[in-house]
mmCIF file with all atom_site columns, C-alpha atoms in Angstrom:
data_model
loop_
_atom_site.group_PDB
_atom_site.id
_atom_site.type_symbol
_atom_site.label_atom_id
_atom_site.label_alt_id
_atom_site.label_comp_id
_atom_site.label_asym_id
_atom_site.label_entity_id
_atom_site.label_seq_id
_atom_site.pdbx_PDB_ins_code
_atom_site.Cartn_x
_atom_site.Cartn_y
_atom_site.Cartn_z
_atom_site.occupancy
_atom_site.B_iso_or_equiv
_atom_site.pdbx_formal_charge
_atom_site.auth_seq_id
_atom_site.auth_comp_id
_atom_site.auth_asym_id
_atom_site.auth_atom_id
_atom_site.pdbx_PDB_model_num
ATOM 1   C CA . UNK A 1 1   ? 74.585 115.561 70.972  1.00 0.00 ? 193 UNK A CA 1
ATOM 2   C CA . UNK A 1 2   ? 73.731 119.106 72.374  1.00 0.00 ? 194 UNK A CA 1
ATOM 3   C CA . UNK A 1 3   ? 76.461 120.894 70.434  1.00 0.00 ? 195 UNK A CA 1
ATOM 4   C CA . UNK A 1 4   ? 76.116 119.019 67.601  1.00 0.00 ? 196 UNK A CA 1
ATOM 5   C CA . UNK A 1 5   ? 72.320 120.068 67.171  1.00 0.00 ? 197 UNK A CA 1
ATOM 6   C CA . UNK A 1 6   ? 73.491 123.305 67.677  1.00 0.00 ? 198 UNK A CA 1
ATOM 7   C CA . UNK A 1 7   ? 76.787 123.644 65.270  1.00 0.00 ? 199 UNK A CA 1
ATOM 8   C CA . UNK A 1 8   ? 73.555 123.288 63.040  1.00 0.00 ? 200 UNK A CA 1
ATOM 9   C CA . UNK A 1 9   ? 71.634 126.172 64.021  1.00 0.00 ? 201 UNK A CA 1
ATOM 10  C CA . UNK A 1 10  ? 74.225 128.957 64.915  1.00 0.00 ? 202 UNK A CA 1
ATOM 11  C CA . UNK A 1 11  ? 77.626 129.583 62.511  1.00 0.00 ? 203 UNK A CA 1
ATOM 12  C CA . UNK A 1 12  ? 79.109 130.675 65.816  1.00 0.00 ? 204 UNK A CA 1
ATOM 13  C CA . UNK A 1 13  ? 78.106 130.053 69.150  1.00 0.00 ? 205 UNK A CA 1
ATOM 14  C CA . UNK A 1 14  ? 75.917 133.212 70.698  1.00 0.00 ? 206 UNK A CA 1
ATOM 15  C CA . UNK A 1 15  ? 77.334 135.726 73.607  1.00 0.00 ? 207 UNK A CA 1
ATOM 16  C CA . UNK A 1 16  ? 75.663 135.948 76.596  1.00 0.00 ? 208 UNK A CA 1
ATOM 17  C CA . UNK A 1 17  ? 74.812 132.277 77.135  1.00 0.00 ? 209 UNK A CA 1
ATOM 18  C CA . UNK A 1 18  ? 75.486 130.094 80.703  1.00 0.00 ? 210 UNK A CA 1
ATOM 19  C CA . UNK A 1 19  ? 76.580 126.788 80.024  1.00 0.00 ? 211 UNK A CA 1
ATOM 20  C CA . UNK A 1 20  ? 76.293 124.433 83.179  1.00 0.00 ? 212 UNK A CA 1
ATOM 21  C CA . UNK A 1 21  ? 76.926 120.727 83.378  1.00 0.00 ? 213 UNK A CA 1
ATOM 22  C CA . UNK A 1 22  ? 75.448 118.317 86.018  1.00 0.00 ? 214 UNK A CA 1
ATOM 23  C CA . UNK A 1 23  ? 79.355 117.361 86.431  1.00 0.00 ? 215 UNK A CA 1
ATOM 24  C CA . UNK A 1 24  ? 82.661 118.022 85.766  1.00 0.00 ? 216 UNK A CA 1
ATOM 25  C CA . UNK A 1 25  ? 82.773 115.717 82.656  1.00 0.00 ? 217 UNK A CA 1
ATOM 26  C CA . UNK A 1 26  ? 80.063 118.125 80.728  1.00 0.00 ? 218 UNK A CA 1
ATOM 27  C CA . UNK A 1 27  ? 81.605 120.731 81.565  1.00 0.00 ? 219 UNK A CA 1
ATOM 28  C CA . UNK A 1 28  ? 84.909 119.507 79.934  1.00 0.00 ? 220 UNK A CA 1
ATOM 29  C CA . UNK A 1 29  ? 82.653 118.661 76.734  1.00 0.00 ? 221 UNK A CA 1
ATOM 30  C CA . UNK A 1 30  ? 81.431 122.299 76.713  1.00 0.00 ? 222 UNK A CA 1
ATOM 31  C CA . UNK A 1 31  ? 85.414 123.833 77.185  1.00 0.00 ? 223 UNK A CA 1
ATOM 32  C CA . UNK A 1 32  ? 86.694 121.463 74.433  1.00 0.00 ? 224 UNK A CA 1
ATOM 33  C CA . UNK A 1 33  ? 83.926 123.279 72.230  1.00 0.00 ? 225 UNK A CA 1
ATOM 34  C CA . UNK A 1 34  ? 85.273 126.952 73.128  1.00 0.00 ? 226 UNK A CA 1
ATOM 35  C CA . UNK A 1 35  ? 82.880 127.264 75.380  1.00 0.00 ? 227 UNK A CA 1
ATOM 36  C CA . UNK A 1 36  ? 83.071 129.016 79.175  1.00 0.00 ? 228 UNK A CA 1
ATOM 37  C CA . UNK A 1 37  ? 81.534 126.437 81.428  1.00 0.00 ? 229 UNK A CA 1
ATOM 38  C CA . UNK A 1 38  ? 80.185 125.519 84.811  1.00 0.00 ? 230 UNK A CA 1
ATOM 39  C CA . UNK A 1 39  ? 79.978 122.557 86.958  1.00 0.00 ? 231 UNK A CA 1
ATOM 40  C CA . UNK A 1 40  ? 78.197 122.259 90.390  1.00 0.00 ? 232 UNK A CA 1
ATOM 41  C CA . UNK A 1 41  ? 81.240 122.593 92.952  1.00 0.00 ? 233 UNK A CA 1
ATOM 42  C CA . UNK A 1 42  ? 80.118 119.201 94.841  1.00 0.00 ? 234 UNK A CA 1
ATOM 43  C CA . UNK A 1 43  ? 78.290 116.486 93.367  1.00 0.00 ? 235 UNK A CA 1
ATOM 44  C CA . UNK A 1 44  ? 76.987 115.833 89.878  1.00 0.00 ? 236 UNK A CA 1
ATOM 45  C CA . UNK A 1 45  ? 72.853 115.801 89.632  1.00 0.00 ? 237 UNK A CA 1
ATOM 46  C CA . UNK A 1 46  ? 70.102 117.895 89.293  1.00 0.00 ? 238 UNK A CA 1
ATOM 47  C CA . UNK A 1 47  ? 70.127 118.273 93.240  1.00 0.00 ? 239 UNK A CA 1
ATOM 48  C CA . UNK A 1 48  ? 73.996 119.955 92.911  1.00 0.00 ? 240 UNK A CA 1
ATOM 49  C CA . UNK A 1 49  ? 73.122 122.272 89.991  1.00 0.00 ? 241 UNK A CA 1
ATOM 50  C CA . UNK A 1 50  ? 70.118 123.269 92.184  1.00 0.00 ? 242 UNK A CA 1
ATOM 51  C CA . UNK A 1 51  ? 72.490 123.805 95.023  1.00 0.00 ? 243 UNK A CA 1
ATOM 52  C CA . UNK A 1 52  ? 74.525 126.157 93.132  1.00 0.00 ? 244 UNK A CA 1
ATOM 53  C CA . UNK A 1 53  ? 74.350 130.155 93.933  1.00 0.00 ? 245 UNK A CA 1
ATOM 54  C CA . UNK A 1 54  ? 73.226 130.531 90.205  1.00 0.00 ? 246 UNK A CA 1
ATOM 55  C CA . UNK A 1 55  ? 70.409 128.392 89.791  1.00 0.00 ? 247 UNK A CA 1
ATOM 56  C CA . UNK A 1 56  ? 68.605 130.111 93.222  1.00 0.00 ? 248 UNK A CA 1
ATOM 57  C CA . UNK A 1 57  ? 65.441 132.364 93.013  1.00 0.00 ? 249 UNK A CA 1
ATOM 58  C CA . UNK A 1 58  ? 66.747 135.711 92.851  1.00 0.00 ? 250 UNK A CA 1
ATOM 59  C CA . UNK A 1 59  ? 69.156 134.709 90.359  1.00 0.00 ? 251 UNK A CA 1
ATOM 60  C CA . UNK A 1 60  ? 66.989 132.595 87.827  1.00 0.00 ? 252 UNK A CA 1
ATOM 61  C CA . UNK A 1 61  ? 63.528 134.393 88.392  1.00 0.00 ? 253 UNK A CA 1
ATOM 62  C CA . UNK A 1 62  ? 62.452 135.760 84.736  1.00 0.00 ? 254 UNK A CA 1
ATOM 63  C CA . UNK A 1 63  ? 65.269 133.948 82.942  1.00 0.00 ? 255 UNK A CA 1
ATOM 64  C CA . UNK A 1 64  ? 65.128 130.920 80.297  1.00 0.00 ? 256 UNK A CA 1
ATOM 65  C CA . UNK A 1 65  ? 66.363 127.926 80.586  1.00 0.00 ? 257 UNK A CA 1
ATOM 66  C CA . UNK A 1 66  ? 67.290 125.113 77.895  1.00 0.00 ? 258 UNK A CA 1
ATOM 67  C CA . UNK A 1 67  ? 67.906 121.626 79.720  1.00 0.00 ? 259 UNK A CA 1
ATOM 68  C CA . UNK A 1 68  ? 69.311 119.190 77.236  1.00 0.00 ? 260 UNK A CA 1
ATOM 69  C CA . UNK A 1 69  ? 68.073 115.596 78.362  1.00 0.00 ? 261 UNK A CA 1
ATOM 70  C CA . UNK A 1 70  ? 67.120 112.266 77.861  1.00 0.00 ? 262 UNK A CA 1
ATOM 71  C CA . UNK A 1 71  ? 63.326 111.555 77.157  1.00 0.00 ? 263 UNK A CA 1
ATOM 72  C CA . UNK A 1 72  ? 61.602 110.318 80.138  1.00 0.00 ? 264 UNK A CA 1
ATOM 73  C CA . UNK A 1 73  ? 63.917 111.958 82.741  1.00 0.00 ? 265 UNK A CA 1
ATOM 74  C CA . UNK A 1 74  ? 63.627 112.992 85.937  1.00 0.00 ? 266 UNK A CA 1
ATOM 75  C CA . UNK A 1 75  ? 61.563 116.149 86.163  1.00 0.00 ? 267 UNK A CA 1
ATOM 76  C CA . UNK A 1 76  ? 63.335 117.473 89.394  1.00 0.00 ? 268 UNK A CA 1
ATOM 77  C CA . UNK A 1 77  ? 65.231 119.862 87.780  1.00 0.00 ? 269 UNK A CA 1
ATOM 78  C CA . UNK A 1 78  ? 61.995 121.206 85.713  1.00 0.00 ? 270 UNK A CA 1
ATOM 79  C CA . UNK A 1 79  ? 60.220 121.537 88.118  1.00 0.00 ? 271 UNK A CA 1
ATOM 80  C CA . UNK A 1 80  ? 62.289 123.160 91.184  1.00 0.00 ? 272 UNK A CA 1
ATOM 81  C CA . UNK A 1 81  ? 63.419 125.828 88.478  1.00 0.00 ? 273 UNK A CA 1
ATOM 82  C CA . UNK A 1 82  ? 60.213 126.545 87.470  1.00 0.00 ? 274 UNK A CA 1
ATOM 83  C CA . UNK A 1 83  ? 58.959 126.873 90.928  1.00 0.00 ? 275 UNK A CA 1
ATOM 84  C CA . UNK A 1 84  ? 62.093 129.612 91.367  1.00 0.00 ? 276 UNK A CA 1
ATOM 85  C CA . UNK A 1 85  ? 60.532 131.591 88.363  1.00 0.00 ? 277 UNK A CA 1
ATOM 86  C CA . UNK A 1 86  ? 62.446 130.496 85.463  1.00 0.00 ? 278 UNK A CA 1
ATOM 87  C CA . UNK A 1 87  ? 60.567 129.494 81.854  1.00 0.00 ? 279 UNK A CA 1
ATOM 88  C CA . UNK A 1 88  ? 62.152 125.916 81.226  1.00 0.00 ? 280 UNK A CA 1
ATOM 89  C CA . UNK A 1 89  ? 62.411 124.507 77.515  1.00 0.00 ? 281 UNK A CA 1
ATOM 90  C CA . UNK A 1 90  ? 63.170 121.038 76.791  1.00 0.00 ? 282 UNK A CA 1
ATOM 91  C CA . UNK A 1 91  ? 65.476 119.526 74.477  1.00 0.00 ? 283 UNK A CA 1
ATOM 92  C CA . UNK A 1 92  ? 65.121 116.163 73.751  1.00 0.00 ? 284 UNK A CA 1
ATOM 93  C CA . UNK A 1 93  ? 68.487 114.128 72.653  1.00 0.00 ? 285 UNK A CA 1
ATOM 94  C CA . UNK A 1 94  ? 68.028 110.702 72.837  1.00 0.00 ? 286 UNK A CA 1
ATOM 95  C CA . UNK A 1 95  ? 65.783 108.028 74.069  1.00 0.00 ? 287 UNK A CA 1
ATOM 96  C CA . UNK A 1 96  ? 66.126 105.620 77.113  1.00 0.00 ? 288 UNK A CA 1
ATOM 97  C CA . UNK A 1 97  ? 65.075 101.942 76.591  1.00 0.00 ? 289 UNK A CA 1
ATOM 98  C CA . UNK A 1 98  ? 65.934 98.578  77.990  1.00 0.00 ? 290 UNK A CA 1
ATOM 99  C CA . UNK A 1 99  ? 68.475 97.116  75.577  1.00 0.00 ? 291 UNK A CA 1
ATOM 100 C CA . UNK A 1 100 ? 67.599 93.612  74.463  1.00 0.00 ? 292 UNK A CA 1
ATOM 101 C CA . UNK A 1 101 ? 69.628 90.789  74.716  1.00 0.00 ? 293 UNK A CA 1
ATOM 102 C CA . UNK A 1 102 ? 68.485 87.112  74.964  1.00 0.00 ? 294 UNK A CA 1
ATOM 103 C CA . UNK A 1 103 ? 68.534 85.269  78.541  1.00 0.00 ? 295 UNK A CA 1
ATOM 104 C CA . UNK A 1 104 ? 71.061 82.874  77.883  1.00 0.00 ? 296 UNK A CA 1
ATOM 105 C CA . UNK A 1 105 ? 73.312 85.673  77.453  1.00 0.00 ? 297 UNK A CA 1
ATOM 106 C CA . UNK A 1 106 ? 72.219 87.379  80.431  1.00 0.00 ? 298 UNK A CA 1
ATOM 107 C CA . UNK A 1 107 ? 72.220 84.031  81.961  1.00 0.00 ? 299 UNK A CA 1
ATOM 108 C CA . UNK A 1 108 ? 76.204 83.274  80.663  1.00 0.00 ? 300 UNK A CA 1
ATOM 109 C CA . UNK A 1 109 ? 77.919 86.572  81.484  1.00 0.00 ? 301 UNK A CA 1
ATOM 110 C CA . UNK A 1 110 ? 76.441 86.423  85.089  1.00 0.00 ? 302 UNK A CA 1
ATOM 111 C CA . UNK A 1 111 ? 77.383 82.588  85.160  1.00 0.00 ? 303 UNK A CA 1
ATOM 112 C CA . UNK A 1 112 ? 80.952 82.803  83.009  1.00 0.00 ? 304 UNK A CA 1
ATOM 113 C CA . UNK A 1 113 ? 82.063 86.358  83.365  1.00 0.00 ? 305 UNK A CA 1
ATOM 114 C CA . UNK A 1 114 ? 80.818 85.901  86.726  1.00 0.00 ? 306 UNK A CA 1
ATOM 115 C CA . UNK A 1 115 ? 81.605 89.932  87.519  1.00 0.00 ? 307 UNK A CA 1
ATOM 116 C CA . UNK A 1 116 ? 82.703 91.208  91.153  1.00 0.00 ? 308 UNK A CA 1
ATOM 117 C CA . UNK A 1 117 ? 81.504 94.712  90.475  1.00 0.00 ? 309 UNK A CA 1
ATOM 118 C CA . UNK A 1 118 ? 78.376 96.912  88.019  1.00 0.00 ? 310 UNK A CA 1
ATOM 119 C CA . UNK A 1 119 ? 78.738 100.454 87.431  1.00 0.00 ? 311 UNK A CA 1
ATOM 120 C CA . UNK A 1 120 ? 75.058 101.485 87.607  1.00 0.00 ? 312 UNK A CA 1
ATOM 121 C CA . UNK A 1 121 ? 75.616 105.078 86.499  1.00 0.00 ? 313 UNK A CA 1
ATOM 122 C CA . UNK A 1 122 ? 71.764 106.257 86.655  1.00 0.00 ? 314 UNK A CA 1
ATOM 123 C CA . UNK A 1 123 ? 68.720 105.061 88.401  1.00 0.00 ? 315 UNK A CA 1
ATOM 124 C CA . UNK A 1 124 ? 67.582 104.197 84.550  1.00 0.00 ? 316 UNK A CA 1
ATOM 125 C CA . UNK A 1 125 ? 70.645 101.624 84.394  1.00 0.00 ? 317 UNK A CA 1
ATOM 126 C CA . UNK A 1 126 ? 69.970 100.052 87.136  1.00 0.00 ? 318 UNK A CA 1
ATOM 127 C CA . UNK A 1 127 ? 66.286 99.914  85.956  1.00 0.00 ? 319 UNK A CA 1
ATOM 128 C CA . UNK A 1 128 ? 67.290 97.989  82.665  1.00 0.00 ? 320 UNK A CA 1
ATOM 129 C CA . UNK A 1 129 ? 69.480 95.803  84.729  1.00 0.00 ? 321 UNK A CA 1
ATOM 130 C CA . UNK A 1 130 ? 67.209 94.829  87.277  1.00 0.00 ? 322 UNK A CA 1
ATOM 131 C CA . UNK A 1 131 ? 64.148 94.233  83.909  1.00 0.00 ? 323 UNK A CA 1
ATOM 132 C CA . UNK A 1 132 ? 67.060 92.454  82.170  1.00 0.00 ? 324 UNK A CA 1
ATOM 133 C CA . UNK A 1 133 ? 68.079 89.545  84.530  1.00 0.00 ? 325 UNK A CA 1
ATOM 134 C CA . UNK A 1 134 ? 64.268 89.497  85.360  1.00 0.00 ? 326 UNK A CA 1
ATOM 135 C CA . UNK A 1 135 ? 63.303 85.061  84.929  1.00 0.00 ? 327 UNK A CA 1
ATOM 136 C CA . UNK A 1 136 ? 67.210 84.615  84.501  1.00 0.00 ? 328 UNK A CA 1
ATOM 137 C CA . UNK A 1 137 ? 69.228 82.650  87.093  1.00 0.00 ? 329 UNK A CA 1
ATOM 138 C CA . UNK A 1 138 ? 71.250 85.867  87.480  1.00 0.00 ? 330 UNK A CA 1
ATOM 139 C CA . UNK A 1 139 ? 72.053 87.569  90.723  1.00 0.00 ? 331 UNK A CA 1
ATOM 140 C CA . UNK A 1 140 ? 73.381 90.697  90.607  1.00 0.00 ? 332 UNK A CA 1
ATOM 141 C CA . UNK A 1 141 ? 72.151 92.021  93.783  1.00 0.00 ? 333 UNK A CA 1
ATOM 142 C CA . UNK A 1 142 ? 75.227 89.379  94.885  1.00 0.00 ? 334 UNK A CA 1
ATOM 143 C CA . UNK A 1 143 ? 77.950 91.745  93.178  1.00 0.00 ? 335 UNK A CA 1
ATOM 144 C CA . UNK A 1 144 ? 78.980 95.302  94.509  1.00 0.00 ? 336 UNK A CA 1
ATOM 145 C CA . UNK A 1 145 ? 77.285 97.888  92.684  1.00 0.00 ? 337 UNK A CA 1
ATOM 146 C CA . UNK A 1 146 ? 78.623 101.217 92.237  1.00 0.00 ? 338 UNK A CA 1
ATOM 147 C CA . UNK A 1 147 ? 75.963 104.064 91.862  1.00 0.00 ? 339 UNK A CA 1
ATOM 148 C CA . UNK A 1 148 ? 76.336 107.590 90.947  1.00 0.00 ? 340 UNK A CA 1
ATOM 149 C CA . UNK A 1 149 ? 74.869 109.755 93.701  1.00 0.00 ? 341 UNK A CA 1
ATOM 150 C CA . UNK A 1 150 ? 72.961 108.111 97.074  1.00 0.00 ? 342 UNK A CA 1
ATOM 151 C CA . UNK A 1 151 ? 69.721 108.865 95.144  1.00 0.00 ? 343 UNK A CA 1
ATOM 152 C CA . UNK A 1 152 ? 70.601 106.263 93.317  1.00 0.00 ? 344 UNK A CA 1
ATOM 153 C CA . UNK A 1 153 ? 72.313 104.045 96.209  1.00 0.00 ? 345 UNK A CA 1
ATOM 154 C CA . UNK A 1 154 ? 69.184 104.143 98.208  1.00 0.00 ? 346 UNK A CA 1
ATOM 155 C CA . UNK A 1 155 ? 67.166 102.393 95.101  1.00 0.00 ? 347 UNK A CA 1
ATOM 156 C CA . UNK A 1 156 ? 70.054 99.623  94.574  1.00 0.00 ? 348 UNK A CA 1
ATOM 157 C CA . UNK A 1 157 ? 69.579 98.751  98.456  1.00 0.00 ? 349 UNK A CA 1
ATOM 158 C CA . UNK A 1 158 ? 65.858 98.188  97.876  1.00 0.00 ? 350 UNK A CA 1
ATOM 159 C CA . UNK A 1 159 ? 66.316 96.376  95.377  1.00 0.00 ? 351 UNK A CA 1
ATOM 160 C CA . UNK A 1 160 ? 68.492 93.902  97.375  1.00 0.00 ? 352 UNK A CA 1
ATOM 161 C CA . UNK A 1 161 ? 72.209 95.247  96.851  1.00 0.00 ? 353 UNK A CA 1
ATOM 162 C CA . UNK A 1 162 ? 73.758 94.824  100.142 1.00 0.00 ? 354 UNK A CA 1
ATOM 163 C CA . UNK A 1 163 ? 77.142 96.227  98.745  1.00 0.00 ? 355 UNK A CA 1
ATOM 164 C CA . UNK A 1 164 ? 76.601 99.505  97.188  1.00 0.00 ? 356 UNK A CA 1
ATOM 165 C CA . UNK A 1 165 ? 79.008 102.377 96.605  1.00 0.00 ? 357 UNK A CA 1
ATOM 166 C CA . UNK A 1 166 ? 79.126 106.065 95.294  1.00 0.00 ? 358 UNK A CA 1
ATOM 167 C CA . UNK A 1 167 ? 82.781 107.733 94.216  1.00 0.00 ? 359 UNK A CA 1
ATOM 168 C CA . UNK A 1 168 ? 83.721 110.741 95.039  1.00 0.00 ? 360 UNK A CA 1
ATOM 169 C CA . UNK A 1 169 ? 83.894 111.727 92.155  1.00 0.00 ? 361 UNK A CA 1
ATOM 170 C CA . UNK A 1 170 ? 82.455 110.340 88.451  1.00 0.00 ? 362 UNK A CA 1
ATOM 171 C CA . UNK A 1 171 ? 85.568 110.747 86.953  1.00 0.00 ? 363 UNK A CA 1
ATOM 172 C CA . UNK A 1 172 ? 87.714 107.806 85.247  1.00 0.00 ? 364 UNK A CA 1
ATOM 173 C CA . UNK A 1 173 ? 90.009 107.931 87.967  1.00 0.00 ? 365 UNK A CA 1
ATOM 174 C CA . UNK A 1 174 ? 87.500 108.155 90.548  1.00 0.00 ? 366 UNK A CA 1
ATOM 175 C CA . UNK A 1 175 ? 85.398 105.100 89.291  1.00 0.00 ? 367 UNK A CA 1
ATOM 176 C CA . UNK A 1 176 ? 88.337 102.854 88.794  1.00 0.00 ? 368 UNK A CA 1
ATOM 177 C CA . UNK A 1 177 ? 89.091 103.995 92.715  1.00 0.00 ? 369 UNK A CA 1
ATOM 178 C CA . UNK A 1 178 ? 85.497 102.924 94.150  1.00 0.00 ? 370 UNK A CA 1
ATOM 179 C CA . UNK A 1 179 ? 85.800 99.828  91.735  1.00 0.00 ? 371 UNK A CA 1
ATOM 180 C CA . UNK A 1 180 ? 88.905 98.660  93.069  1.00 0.00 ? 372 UNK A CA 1
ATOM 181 C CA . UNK A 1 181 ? 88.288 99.378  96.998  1.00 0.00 ? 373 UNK A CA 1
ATOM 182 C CA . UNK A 1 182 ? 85.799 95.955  96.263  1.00 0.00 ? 374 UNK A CA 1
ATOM 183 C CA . UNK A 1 183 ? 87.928 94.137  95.074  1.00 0.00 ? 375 UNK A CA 1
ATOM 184 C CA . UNK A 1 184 ? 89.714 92.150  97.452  1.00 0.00 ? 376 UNK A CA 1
ATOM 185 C CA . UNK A 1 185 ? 93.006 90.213  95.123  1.00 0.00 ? 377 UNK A CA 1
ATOM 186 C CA . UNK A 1 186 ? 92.831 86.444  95.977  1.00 0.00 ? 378 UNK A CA 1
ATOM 187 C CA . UNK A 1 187 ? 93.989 84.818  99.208  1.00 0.00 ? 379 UNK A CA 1
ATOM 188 C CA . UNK A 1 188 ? 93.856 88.239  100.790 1.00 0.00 ? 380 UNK A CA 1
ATOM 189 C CA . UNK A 1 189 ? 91.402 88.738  103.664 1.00 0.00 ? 381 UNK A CA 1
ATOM 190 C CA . UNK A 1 190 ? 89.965 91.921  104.633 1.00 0.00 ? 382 UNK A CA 1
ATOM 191 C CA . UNK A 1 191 ? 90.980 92.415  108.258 1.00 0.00 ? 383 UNK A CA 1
ATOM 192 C CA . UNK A 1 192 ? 88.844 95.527  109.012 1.00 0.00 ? 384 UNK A CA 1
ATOM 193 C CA . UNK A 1 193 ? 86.222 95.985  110.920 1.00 0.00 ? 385 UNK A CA 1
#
């Protein structure tokens, strides 16, 4: 959404710009474009971009800052950079909301699709989830849930996920990994301790 607001504005893209990601997956978007880009070397959040060598004090004091988001995000990122001296502007993309769907549906793909695993890929997701299956019979605090970062994790256990994973990394690959390490196939037993 970010580059196509601004293919709008600029004929060519301007010189002398950093363009970071919060993963490696951004960063890909960005490349694809022609674009020289930057992921945080571990992790993907607003806590690993912080982390980086380029976002610090020294570095970012005096400079601006566009962060392309989500309304209603977190304001971590605003705020820490701002606190290191950097003027932060706000784009605006796309707005969060709870999707609506009817209970019976909520009620029949918990009861019918009966799922092993969620991918929970924001604290917002899991959010929705937990407002969605809300006065449903639903339980999906009974499936593994797979979170992005332990941020995220830590709010799935309090709200009653006993089995809760992050991947290494977000990548396809890396999802489908932590997915299938759940997944036990039937009439094996887990022999581990």
């Amino acid at each position: 959404l970010l580059l196509e607001h601004l293919d709008q504005w600029w004929p060519q893209w301007p010189i002398g710009i950093e363009w970071w990601g919060p993963g490696t997956g951004t960063a890909r978007v960005f490349e694809k474009a022609g674009l020289e880009a930057r992921a945080p070397a571990r992790g993907h959040d607003s806590e690993a971009l912080l982390d980086e060598a380029s976002f610090d004090a020294d570095t970012i004091r005096g400079k601006r800052i566009l962060l392309a988001r989500g309304e209603g995000g977190r304001e971590t990122l605003i705020q820490t950079l701002e606190e290191r001296g950097a003027r932060v502007d706000t784009l605006t993309l796309y707005t969060r909301r709870v999707p609506e769907w009817p209970k019976e549906i909520v009620e029949s793909t918990f009861r019918d699709f009966n799922p092993d695993t969620i991918l929970a890929l924001s604290g917002e997701t899991l959010k929705n989830l937990l407002d969605l299956v809300q006065n449903t019979g639903a339980k999906p605090a009974e499936c593994t849930l797979v979170a992005p970062v332990e941020r995220v994790a830590a709010q799935a256990r309090d709200a009653g996920f006993s089995d809760v994973r992050v991947p290494k990394t977000l990548s396809p690959a890396g999802l489908v990994q932590t997915c299938a390490a759940g997944i036990q196939p039937s009439g094996v037993t887990d022999t581990r301790e």
